[in-house]
């Protein structure tokens, strides 16, 4: 949909294909391969969205010391890779992107299986958690994976997993929105990521 200029208007009366076209038109360097999402009960809402993305960073294969195991993993896509990016600053960017979409209640943060923060009832603690991650990042560059769980009032829950070390067939970042999310806020979140992360590939799909 166009308004006479080069800017493509968001398709508030939309089909999934129209939404995908709008996202691609507003962010041409990062084409979506696929878009599916349920229409929410509320107008202009999407429901149960999943996003998988890979960062445009150097990655290194981790070989097993046993040749046969290494070969089987390679053939099945389960060979491990290590990606060279800073885990905690990336998690900070995710929290900032969620804040753009009005997700202000950080429920839980888990780093390498260890709980760093858990306060599901506090609310409006996004900046506090960003500062926490920044402090930890100043002390260490370590970390294999981090999981974030953030809530938007009672409407929607977002789970994010970021992995530096993972099987090749998995993605660097896996994002799941559970519940209904206004389409405007979904695009705010997605656009913030595209503007602030070096993304190699991104896929959005429906979670039935």
XYZ file of C-alpha atoms in Angstrom, residues 83-207:
125
model
C 29.545 -17.510 16.745
C 31.769 -14.541 17.477
C 29.576 -11.830 18.971
C 29.058 -10.373 22.437
C 26.224 -12.212 24.150
C 25.229 -9.787 26.909
C 25.182 -6.591 24.786
C 22.997 -8.482 22.300
C 20.627 -9.375 25.137
C 20.555 -5.693 26.132
C 19.472 -4.792 22.591
C 16.688 -7.364 22.808
C 15.379 -5.774 26.002
C 15.507 -2.322 24.406
C 13.626 -3.633 21.366
C 10.967 -5.154 23.622
C 10.651 -1.868 25.512
C 9.809 -0.222 22.166
C 6.912 -2.676 21.966
C 5.723 -1.833 25.512
C 7.160 -4.943 27.189
C 8.183 -3.502 30.557
C 8.049 -6.469 32.958
C 11.170 -8.664 32.900
C 10.068 -11.971 34.372
C 13.347 -13.880 34.264
C 16.912 -13.816 32.882
C 18.967 -17.022 32.770
C 22.641 -17.074 31.687
C 24.190 -20.494 30.986
C 21.576 -22.159 33.177
C 22.086 -19.762 36.098
C 19.261 -17.385 37.036
C 20.527 -13.786 37.051
C 17.178 -12.119 37.676
C 13.657 -13.265 38.553
C 10.868 -10.932 39.630
C 7.635 -11.601 37.712
C 5.525 -9.243 39.827
C 7.715 -6.128 39.881
C 6.915 -4.520 36.518
C 8.669 -1.598 34.781
C 12.091 -3.114 35.478
C 13.454 -3.202 31.924
C 16.050 -0.472 32.493
C 17.120 -2.065 35.767
C 17.790 -5.326 33.917
C 19.598 -3.550 31.074
C 21.916 -1.997 33.673
C 22.401 -5.418 35.298
C 23.468 -6.977 31.998
C 25.757 -4.026 31.282
C 27.489 -4.434 34.658
C 28.033 -8.154 34.066
C 29.299 -7.498 30.525
C 31.918 -5.133 31.956
C 33.233 -7.964 34.135
C 33.185 -10.845 31.673
C 32.908 -11.614 27.971
C 31.976 -15.227 28.671
C 28.608 -16.864 28.151
C 27.254 -19.505 25.788
C 23.551 -18.706 25.905
C 21.060 -16.422 27.584
C 17.292 -16.703 27.935
C 14.995 -13.718 28.487
C 11.338 -13.841 29.491
C 9.495 -10.505 29.346
C 5.804 -9.678 29.747
C 3.576 -6.959 28.285
C 0.901 -6.418 30.931
C -1.462 -9.384 30.715
C -1.615 -9.465 26.913
C 1.556 -11.158 25.737
C 4.630 -13.025 26.956
C 7.911 -13.060 25.030
C 10.612 -15.733 25.361
C 13.998 -15.093 23.738
C 16.923 -17.512 23.504
C 20.291 -16.188 22.264
C 23.051 -18.745 21.648
C 26.708 -18.247 20.788
C 27.309 -22.010 20.681
C 24.601 -24.162 19.116
C 23.933 -26.911 16.532
C 24.339 -25.619 12.979
C 20.683 -26.299 12.141
C 19.502 -24.060 14.986
C 19.401 -20.264 14.826
C 21.380 -17.692 16.795
C 18.256 -16.046 18.194
C 14.862 -17.675 18.710
C 11.948 -15.451 19.752
C 8.435 -16.587 20.707
C 5.524 -14.282 21.451
C 2.727 -16.064 23.317
C -0.584 -14.254 23.083
C -1.817 -11.262 21.124
C 0.480 -8.398 20.116
C -0.626 -5.232 18.361
C 0.796 -5.181 14.862
C 2.207 -1.681 15.379
C 4.264 -2.884 18.368
C 5.422 -5.979 16.500
C 6.854 -3.763 13.759
C 8.477 -1.433 16.312
C 10.238 -4.437 17.831
C 11.306 -5.908 14.497
C 12.488 -2.582 13.072
C 14.604 -1.866 16.172
C 16.379 -5.198 15.763
C 17.002 -4.626 12.061
C 18.362 -1.137 12.712
C 20.671 -2.155 15.566
C 21.837 -5.694 14.807
C 23.824 -7.028 11.880
C 21.354 -9.677 10.719
C 22.235 -12.313 8.133
C 18.827 -13.955 7.865
C 15.431 -13.678 9.526
C 12.353 -15.867 9.459
C 8.945 -15.183 10.972
C 6.303 -17.865 11.288
C 3.176 -18.961 13.100
C 3.179 -21.133 16.208
